[in-house]
Every structure is written in structure tokens, then in C-alpha cells.
Coordinates of C-alpha atoms and ligand atoms in Angstrom, one line a residue:
M1 CA 91.1 187.6 88.1
S2 CA 88.9 185.8 85.6
S3 CA 89.0 182.1 85.1
L4 CA 90.4 180.6 81.9
R5 CA 90.1 177.3 80.2
F6 CA 92.7 175.8 77.8
P7 CA 91.8 173.9 74.7
E8 CA 90.9 170.2 75.1
N9 CA 94.0 168.0 75.0
F10 CA 96.3 170.9 75.8
L11 CA 99.6 169.3 76.8
W12 CA 100.6 170.1 80.3
G13 CA 104.1 169.1 81.4
A14 CA 107.5 170.0 82.6
A15 CA 111.0 170.0 81.1
T16 CA 114.5 169.1 82.2
A17 CA 117.9 168.4 80.5
A18 CA 120.3 165.6 80.9
Y19 CA 123.4 167.4 82.1
Q20 CA 121.4 169.5 84.5
I21 CA 119.8 166.7 86.4
E22 CA 121.2 163.2 85.7
G23 CA 124.5 163.2 87.5
A24 CA 126.1 159.7 87.1
A25 CA 128.7 161.3 85.0
R26 CA 130.8 158.2 84.7
D27 CA 128.2 155.5 85.0
D28 CA 127.6 152.7 82.5
G29 CA 130.1 153.9 80.0
R30 CA 129.2 157.6 79.6
G31 CA 131.9 159.6 77.9
P32 CA 132.9 163.1 78.8
S33 CA 131.0 166.1 77.3
I34 CA 132.1 169.6 76.7
W35 CA 130.2 170.6 79.8
D36 CA 132.2 168.2 82.0
T37 CA 135.3 169.9 80.7
F38 CA 133.9 173.4 80.9
S39 CA 132.6 173.0 84.5
R40 CA 136.0 171.7 85.6
T41 CA 137.8 174.7 84.1
P42 CA 138.4 177.2 86.9
G43 CA 136.4 180.4 86.8
R44 CA 133.8 179.1 84.3
V45 CA 131.0 178.0 86.5
H46 CA 129.9 179.5 89.8
Q47 CA 132.0 178.0 92.6
G48 CA 133.3 175.3 90.3
H49 CA 130.0 173.4 90.4
T50 CA 129.7 170.5 88.0
G51 CA 126.9 168.1 86.8
D52 CA 128.8 165.1 88.3
V53 CA 125.9 164.4 90.8
A54 CA 123.3 167.0 90.0
C55 CA 119.9 165.7 91.1
D56 CA 121.1 162.1 90.8
H57 CA 118.1 161.6 88.5
Y58 CA 120.0 158.8 86.7
H59 CA 119.5 156.7 89.8
R60 CA 116.3 158.3 91.1
Y61 CA 114.3 158.5 87.8
A62 CA 111.6 156.1 89.2
E63 CA 110.9 158.4 92.1
D64 CA 110.9 161.4 89.9
V65 CA 108.5 159.8 87.5
A66 CA 106.2 159.0 90.4
L67 CA 106.3 162.6 91.4
M68 CA 105.4 163.7 87.9
A69 CA 102.4 161.4 88.0
E70 CA 101.4 162.7 91.4
L71 CA 101.4 166.2 90.0
G72 CA 99.3 165.1 87.1
L73 CA 101.8 165.9 84.3
R74 CA 100.7 164.7 80.9
A75 CA 104.1 165.2 79.2
Y76 CA 107.7 165.2 80.2
R77 CA 110.4 166.8 78.1
F78 CA 113.9 165.4 78.8
S79 CA 117.1 165.4 76.8
I80 CA 119.2 162.4 75.9
A81 CA 123.0 162.7 76.7
W82 CA 124.8 161.9 73.4
P83 CA 127.9 160.9 75.4
R84 CA 125.9 158.1 77.0
I85 CA 124.8 156.8 73.6
Q86 CA 128.1 157.3 71.8
P87 CA 130.9 158.0 74.4
D88 CA 133.2 159.3 71.7
G89 CA 130.5 161.0 69.6
T90 CA 131.0 158.5 66.8
G91 CA 131.3 154.8 66.5
P92 CA 129.4 152.0 68.1
V93 CA 126.5 152.8 70.4
N94 CA 126.7 152.0 74.0
P95 CA 123.7 149.8 74.8
R96 CA 123.9 150.6 78.6
G97 CA 123.4 154.3 77.8
L98 CA 120.3 153.5 75.8
D99 CA 119.1 151.2 78.5
F100 CA 118.7 154.1 80.9
Y101 CA 116.4 156.0 78.5
D102 CA 114.6 152.8 77.8
R103 CA 113.7 152.4 81.5
L104 CA 112.8 156.1 81.8
V105 CA 110.4 155.9 78.8
D106 CA 108.8 152.8 80.0
A107 CA 108.3 154.4 83.5
L108 CA 106.7 157.4 81.9
L109 CA 104.4 155.4 79.7
A110 CA 103.3 153.3 82.6
R111 CA 102.1 156.4 84.3
G112 CA 100.4 157.8 81.1
I113 CA 103.0 160.6 80.7
D114 CA 104.0 161.4 77.1
P115 CA 107.8 161.4 76.6
I116 CA 109.1 164.4 74.5
V117 CA 112.7 163.8 73.5
T118 CA 115.3 166.5 73.0
L119 CA 118.3 165.0 71.2
Y120 CA 120.8 167.7 72.0
H121 CA 120.7 170.0 75.0
W122 CA 124.3 171.2 74.9
D123 CA 126.3 168.2 76.1
L124 CA 128.4 167.5 73.1
P125 CA 130.8 164.6 73.4
Q126 CA 134.2 166.0 74.3
S127 CA 136.0 164.1 71.5
L128 CA 133.8 165.9 69.0
G129 CA 134.6 169.1 70.9
D130 CA 138.3 168.4 70.4
R131 CA 137.7 168.3 66.7
G132 CA 136.2 171.8 66.6
G133 CA 132.7 170.9 67.9
W134 CA 130.0 172.7 66.0
T135 CA 132.5 174.7 63.9
N136 CA 133.3 171.3 62.2
R137 CA 130.8 170.3 59.6
D138 CA 131.3 166.7 60.4
T139 CA 129.6 167.2 63.8
A140 CA 126.3 167.7 61.9
E141 CA 126.8 164.3 60.2
H142 CA 127.6 162.6 63.4
F143 CA 124.6 164.1 65.1
A144 CA 122.3 162.5 62.5
T145 CA 123.9 159.1 63.0
Y146 CA 123.4 159.5 66.8
A147 CA 119.8 160.6 66.3
A148 CA 119.0 157.5 64.1
A149 CA 120.6 155.1 66.6
T150 CA 118.6 156.6 69.4
Y151 CA 115.4 156.5 67.4
G152 CA 116.1 152.9 66.6
R153 CA 115.9 152.0 70.3
L154 CA 113.1 154.4 71.5
G155 CA 111.1 155.2 68.4
D156 CA 108.6 152.5 69.0
R157 CA 107.5 154.3 72.2
V158 CA 108.4 157.9 71.8
D159 CA 106.3 160.0 69.4
V160 CA 107.7 163.4 69.7
W161 CA 111.3 164.0 68.6
T162 CA 113.0 167.4 68.8
T163 CA 116.5 167.8 67.5
L164 CA 118.2 170.8 69.2
N165 CA 117.5 172.9 72.2
E166 CA 118.2 176.6 71.7
P167 CA 120.9 176.5 69.0
W168 CA 121.2 180.3 69.7
C169 CA 122.9 179.5 73.0
S170 CA 125.0 176.7 71.6
A171 CA 126.4 178.9 68.9
Y172 CA 126.5 182.4 70.4
L173 CA 127.1 181.6 74.0
G174 CA 129.4 178.6 73.3
Y175 CA 131.5 180.2 70.6
G176 CA 130.8 184.0 70.7
S177 CA 130.6 185.2 74.3
G178 CA 132.2 182.1 75.8
V179 CA 129.8 182.1 78.7
H180 CA 128.8 178.4 77.9
A181 CA 130.9 175.5 76.8
P182 CA 133.2 175.2 75.0
G183 CA 133.8 178.9 76.1
E184 CA 135.2 180.3 72.9
Q185 CA 135.1 184.0 71.9
D186 CA 135.3 184.0 68.2
P187 CA 132.4 185.7 66.2
A188 CA 133.3 183.8 63.0
A189 CA 133.1 180.5 64.9
A190 CA 129.7 181.6 66.3
F191 CA 128.2 182.0 62.9
T192 CA 129.8 178.9 61.6
A193 CA 128.3 177.0 64.5
V194 CA 124.9 178.5 63.8
H195 CA 124.9 177.0 60.3
H196 CA 126.3 173.6 61.3
L197 CA 123.7 173.3 64.1
L198 CA 121.0 174.0 61.6
L199 CA 122.5 171.5 59.3
G200 CA 122.7 169.0 62.1
H201 CA 119.0 169.6 62.7
G202 CA 118.3 169.1 58.9
L203 CA 120.3 165.9 58.7
A204 CA 118.9 164.5 61.9
A205 CA 115.3 165.3 60.9
R206 CA 115.8 163.5 57.6
A207 CA 117.3 160.5 59.4
L208 CA 114.5 160.4 61.9
R209 CA 111.8 160.6 59.2
A210 CA 113.5 157.9 57.1
A211 CA 113.4 155.7 60.2
G212 CA 109.7 156.3 60.6
A213 CA 109.3 159.3 63.0
R214 CA 106.1 161.1 62.7
T215 CA 106.5 164.2 64.9
V216 CA 109.8 165.9 64.4
G217 CA 110.7 169.4 65.5
I218 CA 113.2 171.7 67.1
T219 CA 113.2 174.1 70.1
L220 CA 114.3 177.7 69.7
N221 CA 114.5 180.5 72.2
P222 CA 113.3 183.3 69.9
A223 CA 113.5 186.8 71.4
D224 CA 110.7 189.3 71.7
V225 CA 112.9 192.2 70.5
R226 CA 111.4 195.6 71.4
P227 CA 112.5 199.2 70.7
A228 CA 113.4 201.4 73.6
D229 CA 111.4 204.1 71.8
G230 CA 108.6 203.0 69.5
S231 CA 108.8 206.1 67.4
S232 CA 112.5 206.1 66.8
A233 CA 113.8 205.0 63.4
A234 CA 117.2 204.3 64.9
D235 CA 115.6 202.0 67.5
A236 CA 113.6 200.2 64.8
A237 CA 116.8 199.5 62.8
A238 CA 118.4 198.1 66.0
V239 CA 115.4 195.9 66.4
R240 CA 115.7 194.7 62.9
L241 CA 119.4 193.8 63.3
V242 CA 119.0 192.0 66.7
D243 CA 115.9 190.2 65.4
G244 CA 117.9 189.1 62.4
L245 CA 120.8 187.7 64.5
H246 CA 118.6 186.1 67.1
N247 CA 115.4 185.1 65.4
R248 CA 115.4 185.2 61.6
I249 CA 118.8 183.5 61.3
F250 CA 117.1 180.4 62.6
L251 CA 113.4 180.8 61.7
D252 CA 113.9 181.7 58.1
P253 CA 116.1 178.8 57.1
L254 CA 113.8 176.4 59.1
L255 CA 110.4 177.8 58.0
A256 CA 110.9 180.2 55.1
G257 CA 113.3 178.4 52.8
G258 CA 116.6 180.0 53.5
Y259 CA 118.7 182.7 55.3
P260 CA 117.5 186.3 55.0
E261 CA 119.6 188.6 52.8
D262 CA 120.2 191.3 55.4
V263 CA 121.5 188.7 57.9
L264 CA 123.8 187.1 55.3
E265 CA 125.1 190.5 54.6
H266 CA 125.8 191.2 58.2
V267 CA 127.4 187.8 58.7
G268 CA 129.5 188.4 55.6
R269 CA 131.2 191.4 57.3
I270 CA 132.6 189.0 59.9
V271 CA 133.1 185.8 58.0
E272 CA 132.6 184.7 54.4
P273 CA 129.8 182.2 54.7
T274 CA 131.4 179.6 52.6
F275 CA 130.3 177.0 55.2
V276 CA 126.8 177.3 53.5
R277 CA 127.0 174.7 50.8
D278 CA 124.6 174.0 47.9
G279 CA 121.7 172.0 49.1
D280 CA 122.1 172.9 52.8
E281 CA 119.3 175.4 52.9
K282 CA 116.9 173.0 51.1
L283 CA 117.7 170.3 53.7
I284 CA 117.2 172.6 56.7
A285 CA 113.9 173.9 55.2
A286 CA 112.3 170.5 55.2
P287 CA 108.9 170.8 56.9
I288 CA 108.8 170.2 60.6
D289 CA 105.7 169.2 62.7
L290 CA 106.4 171.2 65.8
L291 CA 108.3 174.2 66.8
G292 CA 109.3 174.4 70.5
I293 CA 109.4 177.9 72.0
N294 CA 111.4 178.7 75.1
Y295 CA 110.5 182.1 76.6
Y296 CA 111.8 183.9 79.7
Q297 CA 112.0 187.6 79.1
P298 CA 111.9 190.3 76.4
T299 CA 114.9 192.1 74.9
Y300 CA 114.9 195.9 74.7
V301 CA 117.2 197.6 72.3
A302 CA 118.1 201.1 71.1
G303 CA 120.0 202.2 68.1
R304 CA 123.0 204.3 69.2
P305 CA 126.4 204.9 67.5
D306 CA 128.1 204.6 70.9
G307 CA 126.0 201.6 72.0
A308 CA 128.1 198.9 73.6
G309 CA 126.3 196.1 71.6
G310 CA 125.6 192.7 72.8
G311 CA 129.3 191.5 72.9
G312 CA 130.1 188.1 71.6
A313 CA 126.4 187.0 71.9
Y314 CA 125.5 189.5 69.2
P315 CA 128.6 189.7 66.9
G316 CA 128.8 193.0 65.0
T317 CA 126.3 195.0 67.1
D318 CA 128.9 197.0 69.0
G319 CA 128.9 200.6 68.1
A320 CA 125.3 200.3 66.7
V321 CA 123.0 198.8 69.4
E322 CA 122.5 199.4 73.1
F323 CA 120.9 196.5 75.0
L324 CA 118.8 198.1 77.7
P325 CA 119.3 196.9 81.3
P326 CA 116.3 194.9 82.5
V327 CA 113.9 196.8 84.7
G328 CA 112.1 195.3 87.7
P329 CA 110.6 193.2 88.9
L330 CA 113.4 190.8 88.2
T331 CA 113.9 187.1 88.8
D332 CA 116.9 185.7 90.6
M333 CA 118.6 185.5 87.2
G334 CA 118.2 189.3 86.9
W335 CA 115.7 188.6 84.1
M336 CA 112.7 190.8 83.4
V337 CA 109.2 189.6 84.1
E338 CA 107.0 190.6 81.1
P339 CA 104.3 188.0 80.3
A340 CA 103.0 190.2 77.4
G341 CA 106.3 189.4 75.6
L342 CA 105.2 185.8 75.4
T343 CA 101.9 186.8 73.7
R344 CA 103.7 189.0 71.2
L345 CA 106.3 186.4 70.4
L346 CA 103.8 183.6 69.8
E347 CA 101.6 185.8 67.7
R348 CA 104.6 187.1 65.7
I349 CA 105.8 183.6 64.9
A350 CA 102.3 182.4 64.0
T351 CA 101.9 185.3 61.7
D352 CA 105.3 185.4 60.0
Y353 CA 105.8 181.6 59.9
P354 CA 102.3 180.2 59.6
G355 CA 101.3 176.5 59.6
V356 CA 103.6 175.0 62.2
P357 CA 102.1 174.0 65.5
L358 CA 103.8 175.6 68.6
L359 CA 104.6 174.2 71.9
I360 CA 106.0 176.1 74.8
T361 CA 108.9 173.9 75.7
E362 CA 110.3 176.0 78.5
N363 CA 109.0 178.9 80.6
G364 CA 109.6 179.5 84.3
A365 CA 111.6 181.5 86.8
A366 CA 114.5 181.3 89.3
Y367 CA 113.8 182.7 92.7
P368 CA 115.8 182.4 95.9
D369 CA 113.3 180.1 97.5
K370 CA 113.2 180.1 101.2
P371 CA 112.4 176.7 102.5
G372 CA 110.1 176.6 105.6
V373 CA 110.7 174.7 108.7
D374 CA 113.9 172.6 108.1
S375 CA 113.8 168.9 108.9
P376 CA 116.9 166.7 108.9
G377 CA 116.1 165.4 105.4
G378 CA 115.3 168.8 103.9
P379 CA 112.6 171.5 104.0
S380 CA 109.1 170.5 104.8
Q381 CA 107.6 173.2 102.6
V382 CA 108.6 176.0 100.1
L383 CA 106.2 178.8 99.7
D384 CA 107.2 180.2 96.3
T385 CA 104.5 182.8 95.6
D386 CA 106.7 184.8 93.3
R387 CA 107.1 181.7 91.0
I388 CA 103.4 181.1 91.1
A389 CA 102.8 184.7 90.0
Y390 CA 105.3 184.4 87.2
L391 CA 103.7 181.2 85.9
E392 CA 100.2 182.4 86.2
G393 CA 101.0 185.6 84.3
H394 CA 102.7 183.6 81.5
L395 CA 99.9 181.1 81.3
R396 CA 97.4 184.0 80.9
A397 CA 99.7 185.4 78.2
A398 CA 99.8 182.0 76.4
H399 CA 96.0 181.8 76.7
E400 CA 95.7 185.2 75.2
A401 CA 97.8 184.1 72.2
I402 CA 95.5 181.1 71.7
S403 CA 92.4 183.3 71.9
R404 CA 94.0 185.4 69.1
G405 CA 94.3 182.3 66.9
V406 CA 97.8 180.9 67.7
D407 CA 98.0 177.2 67.3
L408 CA 99.6 176.5 70.7
R409 CA 99.5 172.8 71.7
G410 CA 100.9 172.8 75.2
Y411 CA 103.0 174.3 78.0
L412 CA 106.0 172.7 79.7
V413 CA 107.3 174.4 82.8
W414 CA 111.0 174.9 83.3
S415 CA 111.8 173.1 85.4
L416 CA 110.5 170.0 87.2
L417 CA 113.4 170.1 89.6
D418 CA 115.9 172.6 90.9
N419 CA 119.0 171.8 88.9
F420 CA 122.4 172.7 87.6
E421 CA 121.8 176.1 85.9
W422 CA 124.9 176.1 83.6
A423 CA 127.3 178.8 84.3
E424 CA 125.3 179.7 87.4
G425 CA 125.7 176.3 88.9
Y426 CA 123.3 175.3 91.6
R427 CA 122.7 178.7 93.0
R428 CA 119.7 179.4 90.8
R429 CA 116.6 177.4 91.5
F430 CA 114.1 177.0 88.7
G431 CA 112.3 173.9 90.0
I432 CA 108.6 173.6 90.9
V433 CA 110.1 170.8 93.1
H434 CA 112.8 171.8 95.6
V435 CA 116.0 169.6 95.6
D436 CA 118.1 169.4 98.8
Y437 CA 121.5 168.7 97.2
L438 CA 122.8 167.1 100.4
T439 CA 120.1 164.6 100.9
Q440 CA 118.6 164.6 97.3
R441 CA 115.3 164.9 99.0
R442 CA 112.6 166.3 96.6
T443 CA 109.9 168.6 98.1
P444 CA 107.2 169.9 95.8
K445 CA 107.0 173.7 96.3
S446 CA 103.7 175.5 96.5
S447 CA 104.0 176.2 92.8
A448 CA 104.0 172.5 92.1
R449 CA 100.7 172.1 94.0
W450 CA 99.3 175.1 92.3
Y451 CA 100.4 173.7 88.9
Q452 CA 98.8 170.4 89.8
E453 CA 95.5 172.3 90.3
V454 CA 95.9 174.1 87.0
I455 CA 96.4 170.8 85.1
S456 CA 93.4 169.2 86.8
R457 CA 91.2 172.1 85.9
N458 CA 92.8 172.6 82.5
G459 CA 92.9 176.2 83.3
L460 CA 93.2 179.0 85.9
Ligands
FCB1 C1 117.3 177.8 78.9 C2 117.9 176.4 78.8 C3 117.6 175.6 80.0 C4 117.6 176.4 81.3 C5 116.8 177.7 81.2 C6 116.8 178.5 82.4 O1 118.0 178.7 78.1 O2 117.4 175.7 77.7 O3 118.5 174.5 80.1 O4 118.9 176.6 81.7 O5 117.3 178.4 80.1

């Protein structure tokens, strides 16, 4: 295969999220989050796994940062646990919670690694969950207060601030399908949550800017929605509907001034959108400096009157849309491997929503890694050629988008470490670094060494 070079200053890095790696669930005044509650609820998470210990990153961050430096990472995207900063979600900040991120940021900067902050990666303080979570408009206001407090402590050293990670998951999986915390199955709640999440983004972005932040953004997981049959009008209509519910419901208010008519009409059949108040859309549409894109696989749909629809994750699609089962080769999540979907998605966003720089904030794959010779402390090597192939294919796809003119600023692999994969618990391994959960020993997989090489060459 041909060799490829990425633009100068292309940002190479890795991503993680607080609840998935930190552990230390009760340390230094951290309050409970909706994920603590959800993971303790029987039947919600594979084998009752929780984030109580996870990768123990809270105590091992220095070792982990040293590993990042060894791999040559230029950027590290991590999330801040709101329940560490405000254990009850409101009220006085807990300085010991902020101290942890203070230490982490200093450790990163000392190694020349740019910190990229995500303010919300799904771990809502439980006491806000008790008051309706994202279905309660007040949560959006509280989020802005938390964002400002966090900026106040870290803003002098952190340049890149993103508000939410994948509000699609928070809203539709949290309140629609119930696969994620808080585990509700209520289509009206899902749409209400979509709006309050976007409002929370808008309020937090405004607060961050007022405090002096220069680079403010948000991370979405837009879908590359494809028709089963490119010549079918019914399939094209299904694409339009699913694209509206998954993509345009977020992208249009953020980047095109407001919700699209067809989406509001669809939502209106499920719930009267009175939660959208005067001024909300203007606030949400305030310019951002960066759009984070998480991409894993494409979505194929067909328009069929007897289609099963997407269940709670796509309210109102039953009896109209069929979601096609993924076809091989599949990852350990059962997700399709289709790098071309990333090129299409990046190009589409750059075309339909021009002017905002893009950053791939997550891309990667779970595979049932088979560690090599086991030693008492953990495996000595992990030969993950399938992950290397996945990453290489997607980097080529990202490069293709750049060569077609997309303003793509960097690539962050998901994930640095094997970690708590939400409802799947620890059974899915996404890391380029293997974690032995018994000993907490970290072993860079072959993909980590391969990635190190990619970074040092700035290409493939
Ligand atoms: C994304 C999440 C991330 C991780 C990957 C596999 O949806 O943002 O936390 O779980 O999927």
C-alpha cells in the first residue's frame, strides 16, 4: 500500500472517559453518578461490572501519562467527572476533585501533551438524575455552572474545551432504549433530553467564553446513514428520517441556526416540543471552534412498512424503517468495519456545515485480544493485527477526506486503555494498551507500537 503523509501539526492522540477508566468511585469526596446507580442495578451491565475500580487511573495517572509520552501522543482527550467537582451536581465545588485534574493536566503539559477536555461523558451526578436528569431543564443550567467552575481552575492551562460527548447516546440510549443510564424507555423523554443537552451545551459554551475560553466545541457521533438500495425511493426516505433523528437534530441547531422542520414535525407526533423556548435556538447556534466526530461504523436502512424500526433509540421509526443487520467482517462489538463511511461522513459534514474545523475525537475497535505468553503480572505481548488493520483503514479514510478538502485537524484513537465499555462491562477491549484488571498492569499492544510509528512519521 502507498505511503501517506498527514498535514503538518496534525494532532495525534488518544481518548478516554472518566467513568470508564478512573475508578476511585468514592475517593476525595466524589458523589455518585447515574452510572454508579445503573451499573449496580441487576441486569443492566454485563455480569454486574461497575466502574468502581476500572483501570484505577485516578491513582495511576502518572504512569499512564508516562506511557502516553512513550507512545509519542501529542494530545490526550479525557473527561472530567462532574460528581467529583460537584458531588451533588449543584452547590459548592469540591476542591479535592479539581485537584486530581490539576495534577493530570500538569503531568500532561510536563510531557508536551495537549489536554483536550470533555466536560460531560455521561456520568451525571445522581442527585440531578433524581430530579429528572436531562429531562429537567434545570440540569442544563447546572451544567453551565459546573463548566465555569472547572474552567476557573484549569482554564489557564487547558486550551481545548468540549462540552458534551455524544448527546445522541445520552438522550436516546439513556431515555429511549434504556440501554444506558438512567435506563428509561420513554420516547418523549428522549426528545426532551436531546433539547436540554443542546441547551446545556449552549449555556456552557457561553459561560466558557465569558470566562475567556478560546477553543470551545462539542463531540457528536454522527451516523453515515446509507440506503440498502441506492435506487429505491422508499430507502431514500428512510435515510432522510434516520438522518434527521440522528444527525440533523444535533447538527442543524448547532451549525445551521435551528431545528429542521421535518424533524420537528416528527418529534411533534410523539411530544409537543414546548421544551424549546424562545431564545434557545439562538443560544445553541452560537459559533463553535471545533466539532468532534466519533465514528465506528455505518448505518444501513431500508424503507419498509413492516420494518421493525430502531426501537427506543429511534423513536417513531417502527413500521417505517428497517435497520439492516451489520455484515462482516465485524468487530467484537458486532460492529461493521467500513472505513469508507468515515470519508463520506467527514465530507458530508464539511459540505453541509462548512466552516467548522473537525477533529476525530474517537475511532477504534474492540477485538477479543489474545495475550501472548502470560507472566504472573500480565501478558508479555498482545498481537492485535485486526485492530491495526482497522486503524490503518480508517486513517487512510481520514486522509482521503483531507485530500478532498476537509478541514480535519487530528485523530484520537479510542481508546488508550482497555476499559469499562458501558453496558458491555469489561468484556470488550478497545485499548491500544492492554489492561490486566487483576494486577492493573498495562501492556502496550502491537497496535500501540504501530501507532507510535505512525505518529513519529506523521503518516503511514
Ligand atoms: C462511544 C463512547 C465511548 C466508547 C466508544 C466505544 O460511543 O463515546 O465512551 O464507549 O463508544
